[in-house]
N, CA, C and O atoms as a printed pandas DataFrame, in Angstrom:
     atom_number atom_name residue_name chain_id  residue_number  x_coord  y_coord  z_coord
0              1         N          MET        A               1   42.475   37.662   -1.106
1              2        CA          MET        A               1   41.365   37.247   -0.016
2              3         C          MET        A               1   41.499   36.504   -0.698
3              4         O          MET        A               1   42.590   36.024   -1.005
4              5         N          LEU        A               2   40.561   36.229   -1.084
5              6        CA          LEU        A               2   39.942   34.947   -1.678
6              7         C          LEU        A               2   40.921   33.580   -1.668
7              8         O          LEU        A               2   40.597   32.402   -1.524
8              9         N          ARG        A               3   42.457   34.284   -1.911
9             10        CA          ARG        A               3   43.135   33.222   -2.577
10            11         C          ARG        A               3   43.791   32.751   -0.887
11            12         O          ARG        A               3   44.845   32.127   -0.773
12            13         N          GLY        A               4   43.094   33.109    0.097
13            14        CA          GLY        A               4   43.690   33.041    1.552
14            15         C          GLY        A               4   42.924   31.753    1.884
15            16         O          GLY        A               4   43.149   30.553    2.040
16            17         N          THR        A               5   41.786   32.720    1.913
17            18        CA          THR        A               5   40.090   31.947    1.942
18            19         C          THR        A               5   40.430   30.158    2.331
19            20         O          THR        A               5   40.432   29.396    3.298
20            21         N          LEU        A               6   40.826   30.160    0.109
21            22        CA          LEU        A               6   40.544   29.318   -0.030
22            23         C          LEU        A               6   42.014   28.406   -0.171
23            24         O          LEU        A               6   42.202   27.505   -0.989
24            25         N          PHE        A               7   42.854   28.831    0.715
25            26        CA          PHE        A               7   44.012   27.787    0.766
26            27         C          PHE        A               7   43.578   27.128    2.407
27            28         O          PHE        A               7   43.905   25.987    2.733
28            29         N          ILE        A               8   42.624   28.278    3.534
29            30        CA          ILE        A               8   42.789   27.471    4.766
30            31         C          ILE        A               8   41.637   26.483    4.133
31            32         O          ILE        A               8   41.998   25.309    4.047
32            33         N          ALA        A               9   40.503   26.733    3.744
33            34        CA          ALA        A               9   39.225   26.107    3.002
34            35         C          ALA        A               9   40.153   24.327    3.217
35            36         O          ALA        A               9   40.044   23.512    4.133
36            37         N          ARG        A              10   41.088   24.276    1.833
37            38        CA          ARG        A              10   41.666   23.532    0.811
38            39         C          ARG        A              10   42.159   22.319    2.340
39            40         O          ARG        A              10   41.878   21.130    2.494
40            41         N          GLU        A              11   43.161   23.507    3.457
41            42        CA          GLU        A              11   43.998   22.852    4.702
42            43         C          GLU        A              11   43.203   22.242    4.683
43            44         O          GLU        A              11   43.011   21.148    4.153
44            45         N          ASP        A              12   42.494   23.005    5.391
45            46        CA          ASP        A              12   40.996   22.066    6.185
46            47         C          ASP        A              12   40.639   20.893    6.720
47            48         O          ASP        A              12   40.639   20.132    7.687
48            49         N          LEU        A              13   40.113   21.290    4.800
49            50        CA          LEU        A              13   39.213   19.715    4.466
50            51         C          LEU        A              13   40.535   18.831    4.868
51            52         O          LEU        A              13   40.500   18.125    5.876
52            53         N          LEU        A              14   41.813   18.907    3.959
53            54        CA          LEU        A              14   42.463   17.641    3.944
54            55         C          LEU        A              14   43.012   17.173    5.034
55            56         O          LEU        A              14   43.301   15.977    5.073
56            57         N          GLN        A              15   43.424   18.536    6.822
57            58        CA          GLN        A              15   43.524   17.563    8.080
58            59         C          GLN        A              15   42.011   16.641    8.118
59            60         O          GLN        A              15   41.836   15.507    8.564
60            61         N          TRP        A              16   40.880   17.708    7.392
61            62        CA          TRP        A              16   40.071   17.133    7.692
62            63         C          TRP        A              16   39.382   15.086    7.501
63            64         O          TRP        A              16   38.527   14.367    8.019
64            65         N          LEU        A              17   40.424   14.993    6.467
65            66        CA          LEU        A              17   39.907   14.133    5.967
66            67         C          LEU        A              17   40.930   12.759    6.393
67            68         O          LEU        A              17   40.333   11.684    6.448
68            69         N          ARG        A              18   42.457   12.743    6.699
69            70        CA          ARG        A              18   43.263   12.213    6.995
70            71         C          ARG        A              18   42.422   10.905    8.901
71            72         O          ARG        A              18   42.592    9.804    9.425
72            73         N          GLN        A              19   41.740   11.953    9.040
73            74        CA          GLN        A              19   41.281   11.488   10.505
74            75         C          GLN        A              19   39.817   10.283    9.520
75            76         O          GLN        A              19   38.862   10.299    8.744
76            77         N          ARG        A              20   40.961    9.177   10.628
77            78        CA          ARG        A              20   40.316    7.733   10.639
78            79         C          ARG        A              20   38.533    8.161   11.150
79            80         O          ARG        A              20   37.990    7.818   10.100
80            81         N          GLU        A              21   37.947    8.413   11.602
81            82        CA          GLU        A              21   36.548    8.863   12.541
82            83         C          GLU        A              21   36.030    9.845   11.629
83            84         O          GLU        A              21   34.839    9.759   11.329
84            85         N          VAL        A              22   36.544   10.520   11.271
85            86        CA          VAL        A              22   36.260   11.222    9.861
86            87         C          VAL        A              22   35.285   10.800    8.304
87            88         O          VAL        A              22   34.298   11.115    7.638
88            89         N          LEU        A              23   36.444    9.864    8.392
89            90        CA          LEU        A              23   35.589    9.217    7.508
90            91         C          LEU        A              23   34.963    7.875    7.646
91            92         O          LEU        A              23   34.273    7.308    6.798
92            93         N          LEU        A              24   35.317    7.413    8.906
93            94        CA          LEU        A              24   33.489    6.623    8.942
94            95         C          LEU        A              24   32.760    6.847    8.880
95            96         O          LEU        A              24   31.875    6.145    8.388
96            97         N          TRP        A              25   32.535    8.496    9.535
97            98        CA          TRP        A              25   31.864    9.255   10.223
98            99         C          TRP        A              25   30.531   10.289    9.249
99           100         O          TRP        A              25   29.491   10.927    9.411
100          101         N          ALA        A              26   31.310    9.939    8.429
101          102        CA          ALA        A              26   31.285   11.076    6.861
102          103         C          ALA        A              26   30.619    9.867    5.821
103          104         O          ALA        A              26   29.626   10.116    5.137
104          105         N          PHE        A              27   30.918    9.283    5.811
105          106        CA          PHE        A              27   30.422    7.935    4.723
106          107         C          PHE        A              27   30.653    6.358    4.310
107          108         O          PHE        A              27   30.914    5.850    3.220
108          109         N          VAL        A              28   30.444    5.765    5.669
109          110        CA          VAL        A              28   30.524    4.569    5.752
110          111         C          VAL        A              28   29.561    4.616    6.513
111          112         O          VAL        A              28   28.678    4.021    5.895
112          113         N          MET        A              29   29.001    5.066    7.827
113          114        CA          MET        A              29   27.847    5.136    9.161
114          115         C          MET        A              29   26.711    5.395    8.182
115          116         O          MET        A              29   25.972    4.445    7.924
116          117         N          PRO        A              30   26.477    6.640    7.575
117          118        CA          PRO        A              30   25.072    7.225    6.716
118          119         C          PRO        A              30   24.657    6.049    5.721
119          120         O          PRO        A              30   23.506    5.652    5.534
120          121         N          VAL        A              31   25.795    5.580    5.133
121          122        CA          VAL        A              31   25.380    4.147    3.950
122          123         C          VAL        A              31   24.731    2.825    5.292
123          124         O          VAL        A              31   23.720    2.195    4.979
124          125         N          VAL        A              32   25.390    2.540    6.666
125          126        CA          VAL        A              32   25.313    1.070    7.631
126          127         C          VAL        A              32   23.876    1.963    8.172
127          128         O          VAL        A              32   23.065    1.074    8.431
128          129         N          PHE        A              33   23.000    3.769    8.545
129          130        CA          PHE        A              33   22.480    3.433    8.346
130          131         C          PHE        A              33   21.137    3.341    8.444
131          132         O          PHE        A              33   20.202    3.130    9.216
132          133         N          PHE        A              34   21.567    3.694    6.865
133          134        CA          PHE        A              34   20.497    3.674    5.631
134          135         C          PHE        A              34   19.278    2.465    5.051
135          136         O          PHE        A              34   18.582    2.714    4.067
136          137         N          TYR        A              35   21.369    1.166    5.630
137          138        CA          TYR        A              35   20.578   -0.374    5.222
138          139         C          TYR        A              35   19.605   -0.483    6.669
139          140         O          TYR        A              35   18.381   -0.603    6.623
140          141         N          PHE        A              36   20.357   -0.419    7.877
141          142        CA          PHE        A              36   19.344   -0.941    9.013
142          143         C          PHE        A              36   17.685    0.038    8.950
143          144         O          PHE        A              36   16.568   -0.479    8.976
144          145         N          ILE        A              37   17.902    1.084    8.889
145          146        CA          ILE        A              37   16.698    1.802    9.085
146          147         C          ILE        A              37   15.350    1.038    7.744
147          148         O          ILE        A              37   14.191    0.638    7.860
148          149         N          GLY        A              38   16.562    1.185    6.288
149          150        CA          GLY        A              38   15.103    0.581    5.307
150          151         C          GLY        A              38   14.935   -0.851    5.504
151          152         O          GLY        A              38   14.119   -1.195    4.649
152          153         N          THR        A              39   15.423   -2.258    6.459
153          154        CA          THR        A              39   15.940   -3.047    6.155
154          155         C          THR        A              39   14.512   -3.328    7.470
155          156         O          THR        A              39   13.687   -4.240    7.539
156          157         N          VAL        A              40   14.739   -2.036    8.410
157          158        CA          VAL        A              40   13.298   -2.313    9.723
158          159         C          VAL        A              40   11.723   -1.898    9.436
159          160         O          VAL        A              40   10.703   -2.449    9.853
160          161         N          THR        A              41   11.881   -0.655    8.520
161          162        CA          THR        A              41   10.811   -0.358    8.399
162          163         C          THR        A              41   10.620   -0.834    7.066
163          164         O          THR        A              41   10.089    0.022    6.358
164          165         N          ARG        A              42   10.847   -1.806    6.539
165          166        CA          ARG        A              42    9.985   -1.698    5.445
166          167         C          ARG        A              42    8.941   -2.224    5.163
167          168         O          ARG        A              42    8.492   -1.080    5.237
168          169         N          ALA        A              43    8.194   -2.750    4.940
169          170        CA          ALA        A              43    7.117   -3.673    4.977
170          171         C          ALA        A              43    7.576   -5.538    4.389
171          172         O          ALA        A              43    8.346   -5.916    3.507
172          173         N          THR        A              44    6.804   -6.220    5.235
173          174        CA          THR        A              44    6.986   -7.349    5.461
174          175         C          THR        A              44    5.642   -8.290    4.376
175          176         O          THR        A              44    4.421   -8.248    4.221
176          177         N          PRO        A              45    6.898   -9.122    3.805
177          178        CA          PRO        A              45    6.743   -9.918    2.115
178          179         C          PRO        A              45    5.421  -10.134    3.360
179          180         O          PRO        A              45    5.583  -10.286    4.571
180          181         N          SER        A              46    3.725  -10.071    2.362
181          182        CA          SER        A              46    3.309  -11.049    2.829
182          183         C          SER        A              46    3.068  -12.594    2.169
183          184         O          SER        A              46    3.380  -12.672    0.981
184          185         N          PRO        A              47    2.760  -13.330    2.545
185          186        CA          PRO        A              47    3.113  -15.427    2.536
186          187         C          PRO        A              47    1.908  -15.336    1.144
187          188         O          PRO        A              47    0.691  -15.149    1.176
188          189         N          ALA        A              48    2.468  -15.466    0.454
189          190        CA          ALA        A              48    2.459  -16.514   -1.117
190          191         C          ALA        A              48    0.766  -17.068   -1.319
191          192         O          ALA        A              48    0.452  -17.972   -0.543
192          193         N          GLY        A              49   -0.030  -16.721   -2.029
193          194        CA          GLY        A              49   -1.464  -16.953   -2.041
194          195         C          GLY        A              49   -2.015  -16.416   -0.966
195          196         O          GLY        A              49   -3.214  -16.635   -0.796
196          197         N          SER        A              50   -1.102  -15.379    0.264
197          198        CA          SER        A              50   -2.404  -14.783    1.233
198          199         C          SER        A              50   -2.233  -13.008    0.814
199          200         O          SER        A              50   -1.250  -12.359    0.457
200          201         N          ALA        A              51   -4.043  -12.525    1.113
201          202        CA          ALA        A              51   -4.572  -11.667    0.449
202          203         C          ALA        A              51   -3.741  -10.332    0.941
203          204         O          ALA        A              51   -2.921  -10.474    1.848
204          205         N          ASP        A              52   -3.917   -9.222    0.435
205          206        CA          ASP        A              52   -2.020   -8.416    1.765
206          207         C          ASP        A              52   -3.196   -7.279    1.771
207          208         O          ASP        A              52   -3.460   -6.269    1.117
208          209         N          ARG        A              53   -3.947   -8.244    3.243
209          210        CA          ARG        A              53   -4.670   -7.078    3.781
210          211         C          ARG        A              53   -4.852   -6.778    5.547
211          212         O          ARG        A              53   -4.689   -7.481    6.544
212          213         N          LEU        A              54   -5.186   -5.647    5.361
213          214        CA          LEU        A              54   -4.518   -5.753    6.790
214          215         C          LEU        A              54   -5.730   -6.544    7.570
215          216         O          LEU        A              54   -6.834   -6.896    7.153
216          217         N          ASP        A              55   -5.080   -6.698    8.925
217          218        CA          ASP        A              55   -6.594   -7.152    9.873
218          219         C          ASP        A              55   -8.016   -6.338    9.784
219          220         O          ASP        A              55   -8.273   -5.165    9.511
220          221         N          PRO        A              56   -9.026   -7.742   10.218
221          222        CA          PRO        A              56  -10.075   -7.021   10.455
222          223         C          PRO        A              56  -10.705   -5.187   10.750
223          224         O          PRO        A              56   -9.741   -4.447   10.944
224          225         N          LEU        A              57  -11.866   -4.554   10.794
225          226        CA          LEU        A              57  -11.538   -3.123   11.317
226          227         C          LEU        A              57  -13.384   -3.280   11.398
227          228         O          LEU        A              57  -13.965   -3.917   10.520
228          229         N          THR        A              58  -13.834   -2.895   12.069
229          230        CA          THR        A              58  -15.307   -2.991   12.142
230          231         C          THR        A              58  -15.562   -1.416   12.311
231          232         O          THR        A              58  -15.327   -0.587   13.190
232          233         N          LEU        A              59  -16.015   -1.411   11.341
233          234        CA          LEU        A              59  -17.078    0.605   11.552
234          235         C          LEU        A              59  -18.886    0.355   12.186
235          236         O          LEU        A              59  -19.955    0.060   11.652
236          237         N          VAL        A              60  -18.498    0.622   13.363
237          238        CA          VAL        A              60  -20.048    0.231   14.188
238          239         C          VAL        A              60  -21.030    2.475   12.606
239          240         O          VAL        A              60  -20.909    3.622   12.175
240          241         N          ALA        A              61  -21.560    1.556   12.689
241          242        CA          ALA        A              61  -22.434    2.619   12.524
242          243         C          ALA        A              61  -23.823    2.618   13.309
243          244         O          ALA        A              61  -24.282    1.537   13.676
244          245         N          PRO        A              62  -24.519    3.838   13.580
245          246        CA          PRO        A              62  -25.009    3.157   13.747
246          247         C          PRO        A              62  -26.726    2.783   13.242
247          248         O          PRO        A              62  -26.884    3.057   12.052
248          249         N          ALA        A              63  -27.664    2.368   13.744
249          250        CA          ALA        A              63  -28.535    1.641   12.676
250          251         C          ALA        A              63  -29.555    3.006   11.535
251          252         O          ALA        A              63  -30.272    3.060   10.537
252          253         N          ALA        A              64  -29.233    3.464   12.089
253          254        CA          ALA        A              64  -30.480    4.749   10.987
254          255         C          ALA        A              64  -29.307    5.257    9.706
255          256         O          ALA        A              64  -29.692    5.395    8.545
256          257         N          ASP        A              65  -27.855    5.500   10.117
257          258        CA          ASP        A              65  -26.733    5.874    9.477
258          259         C          ASP        A              65  -27.043    4.703    8.147
259          260         O          ASP        A              65  -27.405    4.930    6.992
260          261         N          ALA        A              66  -26.722    3.326    8.876
261          262        CA          ALA        A              66  -25.581    2.612    8.228
262          263         C          ALA        A              66  -25.703    1.750    6.118
263          264         O          ALA        A              66  -25.163    0.842    5.486
264          265         N          ASP        A              67  -26.900    2.973    5.851
265          266        CA          ASP        A              67  -26.502    2.658    4.795
266          267         C          ASP        A              67  -26.630    4.127    3.880
267          268         O          ASP        A              67  -26.922    4.175    2.685
268          269         N          ASP        A              68  -26.305    5.405    4.849
269          270        CA          ASP        A              68  -26.622    6.294    4.560
270          271         C          ASP        A              68  -25.166    6.488    4.186
271          272         O          ASP        A              68  -24.369    5.887    4.906
272          273         N          TRP        A              69  -24.514    7.438    2.889
273          274        CA          TRP        A              69  -24.130    7.803    2.027
274          275         C          TRP        A              69  -22.105    7.935    2.547
275          276         O          TRP        A              69  -21.090    7.600    1.936
276          277         N          LEU        A              70  -22.282    8.448    3.640
277          278        CA          LEU        A              70  -21.283    8.789    4.649
278          279         C          LEU        A              70  -20.492    6.853    4.961
279          280         O          LEU        A              70  -19.504    6.163    4.709
280          281         N          VAL        A              71  -21.451    6.832    5.463
281          282        CA          VAL        A              71  -21.275    5.236    5.492
282          283         C          VAL        A              71  -20.385    3.958    4.513
283          284         O          VAL        A              71  -19.322    3.338    4.514
284          285         N          ARG        A              72  -21.233    4.053    3.993
285          286        CA          ARG        A              72  -21.050    3.641    1.781
286          287         C          ARG        A              72  -19.386    3.951    1.371
287          288         O          ARG        A              72  -18.556    3.342    0.696
288          289         N          GLY        A              73  -19.374    5.566    2.364
289          290        CA          GLY        A              73  -18.109    6.212    0.990
290          291         C          GLY        A              73  -16.459    5.625    2.165
291          292         O          GLY        A              73  -15.365    5.074    2.033
292          293         N          LEU        A              74  -17.269    6.190    3.147
293          294        CA          LEU        A              74  -16.513    5.323    4.639
294          295         C          LEU        A              74  -15.049    4.471    4.072
295          296         O          LEU        A              74  -13.874    4.783    3.879
296          297         N          ALA        A              75  -15.882    3.240    3.944
297          298        CA          ALA        A              75  -15.850    0.795    3.943
298          299         C          ALA        A              75  -15.886    1.677    2.472
299          300         O          ALA        A              75  -15.649    2.700    3.114
300          301         N          ALA        A              76  -15.966    2.124    1.217
301          302        CA          ALA        A              76  -15.151    2.395    0.698
302          303         C          ALA        A              76  -13.822    1.990    0.565
303          304         O          ALA        A              76  -13.218    0.931    0.395
304          305         N          ARG        A              77  -13.471    3.581    0.744
305          306        CA          ARG        A              77  -11.710    4.381    1.317
306          307         C          ARG        A              77  -11.025    3.640    2.138
307          308         O          ARG        A              77   -9.809    3.745    1.979
308          309         N          LEU        A              78  -11.383    2.889    3.005
309          310        CA          LEU        A              78  -10.577    1.693    3.724
310          311         C          LEU        A              78  -10.589    0.611    3.666
311          312         O          LEU        A              78   -9.895   -0.091    4.403
312          313         N          SER        A              79  -11.523    0.072    2.613
313          314        CA          SER        A              79  -10.756   -0.597    1.378
314          315         C          SER        A              79  -10.316   -1.178    0.471
315          316         O          SER        A              79   -9.974   -2.273    0.024
316          317         N          GLU        A              80  -10.473    0.508    0.195
317          318        CA          GLU        A              80   -9.062    1.017   -0.616
318          319         C          GLU        A              80   -7.375    1.467    0.193
319          320         O          GLU        A              80   -6.250    1.937    0.022
320          321         N          ASP        A              81   -8.285    0.908    1.082
321          322        CA          ASP        A              81   -6.628    0.725    2.040
322          323         C          ASP        A              81   -6.028    0.055    2.499
323          324         O          ASP        A              81   -5.109    0.056    3.318
324          325         N          GLY        A              82   -6.987   -1.114    1.517
325          326        CA          GLY        A              82   -5.436   -2.476    2.278
326          327         C          GLY        A              82   -7.234   -2.931    3.772
327          328         O          GLY        A              82   -7.562   -4.064    4.125
328          329         N          PHE        A              83   -7.749   -1.922    4.110
329          330        CA          PHE        A              83   -7.817   -2.574    5.602
330          331         C          PHE        A              83   -9.303   -4.033    5.199
331          332         O          PHE        A              83  -10.314   -3.418    4.859
332          333         N          ASP        A              84   -9.441   -4.860    5.190
333          334        CA          ASP        A              84  -11.221   -5.828    5.733
334          335         C          ASP        A              84  -11.677   -4.881    6.705
335          336         O          ASP        A              84  -11.111   -4.531    7.740
336          337         N          VAL        A              85  -12.994   -4.441    6.140
337          338        CA          VAL        A              85  -14.405   -3.588    6.341
338          339         C          VAL        A              85  -15.161   -4.261    6.995
339          340         O          VAL        A              85  -14.855   -5.353    6.515
340          341         N          ARG        A              86  -15.781   -4.443    7.589
341          342        CA          ARG        A              86  -17.102   -5.260    8.070
342          343         C          ARG        A              86  -17.239   -3.962    8.641
343          344         O          ARG        A              86  -16.306   -3.177    8.810
344          345         N          ILE        A              87  -19.203   -3.632    9.121
345          346        CA          ILE        A              87  -20.301   -2.902    9.286
346          347         C          ILE        A              87  -21.111   -3.529   10.134
347          348         O          ILE        A              87  -21.756   -4.524    9.802
348          349         N          ALA        A              88  -21.155   -2.948   11.423
349          350        CA          ALA        A              88  -21.729   -3.397   12.326
350          351         C          ALA        A              88  -22.967   -2.709   12.692
351          352         O          ALA        A              88  -22.797   -1.758   11.929
352          353         N          ARG        A              89  -24.058   -2.453   13.252
353          354        CA          ARG        A              89  -25.458   -1.588   13.860
354          355         C          ARG        A              89  -25.213   -1.052   14.692
355          356         O          ARG        A              89  -25.480    0.067   15.131
356          357         N          ASP        A              90  -24.417   -2.201   15.109
357          358        CA          ASP        A              90  -24.273   -1.300   17.006
358          359         C          ASP        A              90  -22.324   -2.056   17.276
359          360         O          ASP        A              90  -21.644   -2.500   16.351
360          361         N          VAL        A              91  -21.984   -1.998   18.391
361          362        CA          VAL        A              91  -21.767   -1.977   19.883
362          363         C          VAL        A              91  -21.417   -3.020   19.666
363          364         O          VAL        A              91  -20.483   -3.557   19.069
364          365         N          GLU        A              92  -22.365   -3.333   20.280
365          366        CA          GLU        A              92  -23.061   -4.870   20.681
366          367         C          GLU        A              92  -22.464   -6.032   18.951
367          368         O          GLU        A              92  -21.637   -6.942   18.889
368          369         N          ALA        A              93  -23.023   -5.639   18.251
369          370        CA          ALA        A              93  -23.323   -6.762   17.333
370          371         C          ALA        A              93  -21.344   -6.619   16.489
371          372         O          ALA        A              93  -20.798   -7.310   15.629
372          373         N          ALA        A              94  -20.937   -5.615   17.153
373          374        CA          ALA        A              94  -19.255   -5.819   16.371
374          375         C          ALA        A              94  -19.219   -7.041   16.587
375          376         O          ALA        A              94  -19.193   -7.942   15.749
376          377         N          GLY        A              95  -19.214   -7.146   18.099
377          378        CA          GLY        A              95  -17.963   -7.856   19.075
378          379         C          GLY        A              95  -16.530   -7.642   19.806
379          380         O          GLY        A              95  -16.268   -6.473   20.088
380          381         N          PRO        A              96  -15.716   -8.480   20.095
381          382        CA          PRO        A              96  -15.139   -8.094   20.290
382          383         C          PRO        A              96  -14.392   -7.968   19.186
383          384         O          PRO        A              96  -13.564   -8.813   18.845
384          385         N          ALA        A              97  -14.591   -7.096   18.671
385          386        CA          ALA        A              97  -12.683   -6.644   17.745
386          387         C          ALA        A              97  -12.068   -5.706   17.719
387          388         O          ALA        A              97  -12.543   -4.582   17.879
388          389         N          ARG        A              98  -10.641   -6.007   17.470
389          390        CA          ARG        A              98   -9.565   -4.890   17.270
390          391         C          ARG        A              98   -9.435   -4.025   17.164
391          392         O          ARG        A              98   -9.290   -3.314   18.158
392          393         N          LEU        A              99   -9.408   -3.631   16.203
393          394        CA          LEU        A              99   -9.950   -2.588   15.516
394          395         C          LEU        A              99  -11.017   -2.467   15.123
395          396         O          LEU        A              99  -11.727   -3.306   14.568
396          397         N          ARG        A             100  -11.413   -0.466   15.600
397          398        CA          ARG        A             100  -13.251   -0.718   15.485
398          399         C          ARG        A             100  -12.729    1.101   15.325
399          400         O          ARG        A             100  -11.660    1.663   15.562
400          401         N          LEU        A             101  -13.898    1.538   14.877
401          402        CA          LEU        A             101  -14.832    2.919   14.666
402          403         C          LEU        A             101  -15.250    2.876   14.312
403          404         O          LEU        A             101  -15.372    2.363   13.199
404          405         N          GLU        A             102  -16.277    3.727   15.366
405          406        CA          GLU        A             102  -17.589    4.335   15.797
406          407         C          GLU        A             102  -18.299    5.253   15.572
407          408         O          GLU        A             102  -17.931    6.296   16.112
408          409         N          MET        A             103  -19.439    5.328   14.820
409          410        CA          MET        A             103  -19.579    7.069   13.871
410          411         C          MET        A             103  -20.468    7.493   15.138
411          412         O          MET        A             103  -20.571    6.722   16.092
412          413         N          LEU        A             104  -20.872    8.284   15.125
413          414        CA          LEU        A             104  -21.831    9.191   15.597
414          415         C          LEU        A             104  -23.012    9.396   14.817
415          416         O          LEU        A             104  -23.059    9.770   13.645
416          417         N          PRO        A             105  -24.670    8.905   16.152
417          418        CA          PRO        A             105  -25.745    9.523   14.931
418          419         C          PRO        A             105  -25.624   10.539   14.576
419          420         O          PRO        A             105  -25.149   11.498   15.185
420          421         N          ALA        A             106  -26.324   10.454   12.802
421          422        CA          ALA        A             106  -26.200   11.412   11.318
422          423         C          ALA        A             106  -25.121   12.414   11.591
423          424         O          ALA        A             106  -25.312   13.626   11.684
424          425         N          ALA        A             107  -23.763   11.692   11.733
425          426        CA          ALA        A             107  -22.658   11.809   11.085
426          427         C          ALA        A             107  -22.376   12.315    9.305
427          428         O          ALA        A             107  -21.339   12.760    8.813
428          429         N          ASP        A             108  -23.622   12.064    8.685
429          430        CA          ASP        A             108  -23.369   12.306    7.560
430          431         C          ASP        A             108  -24.182   13.224    7.380
431          432         O          ASP        A             108  -24.038   13.840    6.324
432          433         N          ASP        A             109  -25.327   13.668    8.317
433          434        CA          ASP        A             109  -26.075   14.849    8.603
434          435         C          ASP        A             109  -25.410   15.570    9.185
435          436         O          ASP        A             109  -26.056   16.610    9.052
436          437         N          ASP        A             110  -23.932   16.010   10.187
437          438        CA          ASP        A             110  -23.572   16.332   10.080
438          439         C          ASP        A             110  -22.181   17.026    8.950
439          440         O          ASP        A             110  -21.897   18.212    8.784
440          441         N          ALA        A             111  -21.623   15.979    8.414
441          442        CA          ALA        A             111  -20.726   16.109    7.299
442          443         C          ALA        A             111  -21.148   16.814    6.533
443          444         O          ALA        A             111  -20.471   17.825    6.351
444          445         N          ALA        A             112  -22.302   16.688    5.791
445          446        CA          ALA        A             112  -22.899   17.605    4.262
446          447         C          ALA        A             112  -23.410   18.605    4.878
447          448         O          ALA        A             112  -23.974   19.247    3.991
448          449         N          SER        A             113  -23.629   19.391    6.345
449          450        CA          SER        A             113  -23.542   19.736    6.940
450          451         C          SER        A             113  -22.301   21.357    7.492
451          452         O          SER        A             113  -22.426   22.553    7.758
452          453         N          GLY        A             114  -21.247   20.353    7.398
453          454        CA          GLY        A             114  -19.952   21.476    7.545
454          455         C          GLY        A             114  -19.596   21.354    8.763
455          456         O          GLY        A             114  -18.552   21.913    9.097
456          457         N          ASP        A             115  -20.453   20.502    9.878
457          458        CA          ASP        A             115  -19.892   20.783   11.370
458          459         C          ASP        A             115  -19.305   19.697   10.903
459          460         O          ASP        A             115  -19.246   19.132    9.811
460          461         N          HIS        A             116  -18.458   19.352   13.028
461          462        CA          HIS        A             116  -17.668   18.869   13.149
462          463         C          HIS        A             116  -17.610   17.974   14.528
463          464         O          HIS        A             116  -17.698   18.499   15.638
464          465         N          ALA        A             117  -17.486   16.867   14.370
465          466        CA          ALA        A             117  -17.157   15.938   15.668
466          467         C          ALA        A             117  -16.558   16.957   17.289
467          468         O          ALA        A             117  -15.512   17.601   17.382
468          469         N          PRO        A             118  -17.633   16.777   18.357
469          470        CA          PRO        A             118  -16.829   17.472   19.248
470          471         C          PRO        A             118  -15.677   16.834   19.804
471          472         O          PRO        A             118  -15.972   15.672   20.083
472          473         N          ALA        A             119  -14.600   17.078   20.056
473          474        CA          ALA        A             119  -13.208   16.654   20.373
474          475         C          ALA        A             119  -13.264   16.115   22.132
475          476         O          ALA        A             119  -12.243   15.704   22.685
């Protein structure tokens, strides 16, 4: 029984491998796809001498909360992740920023107490 099953499997595989389309799609195209996807999605190298930083990100924190632990910690974490963080006291002071993150008033009190911001 097992001998017959192995014979059928081997003959089926050999017949499958005789087709050029199968060889192309099973062995050549995966290499081409990996190369293409890797080329398209790889990080672009930064020009020599430039800082490897992302776009400036303005962190808008209410005036009362701008020096609190949550704002400082968030700014530090974003800086570690490559963002050029600028802290503004209000939206008007932030100006026309391309990337802007606005914090709710008393957000650090909510974070410390475990409350979540409304969705």
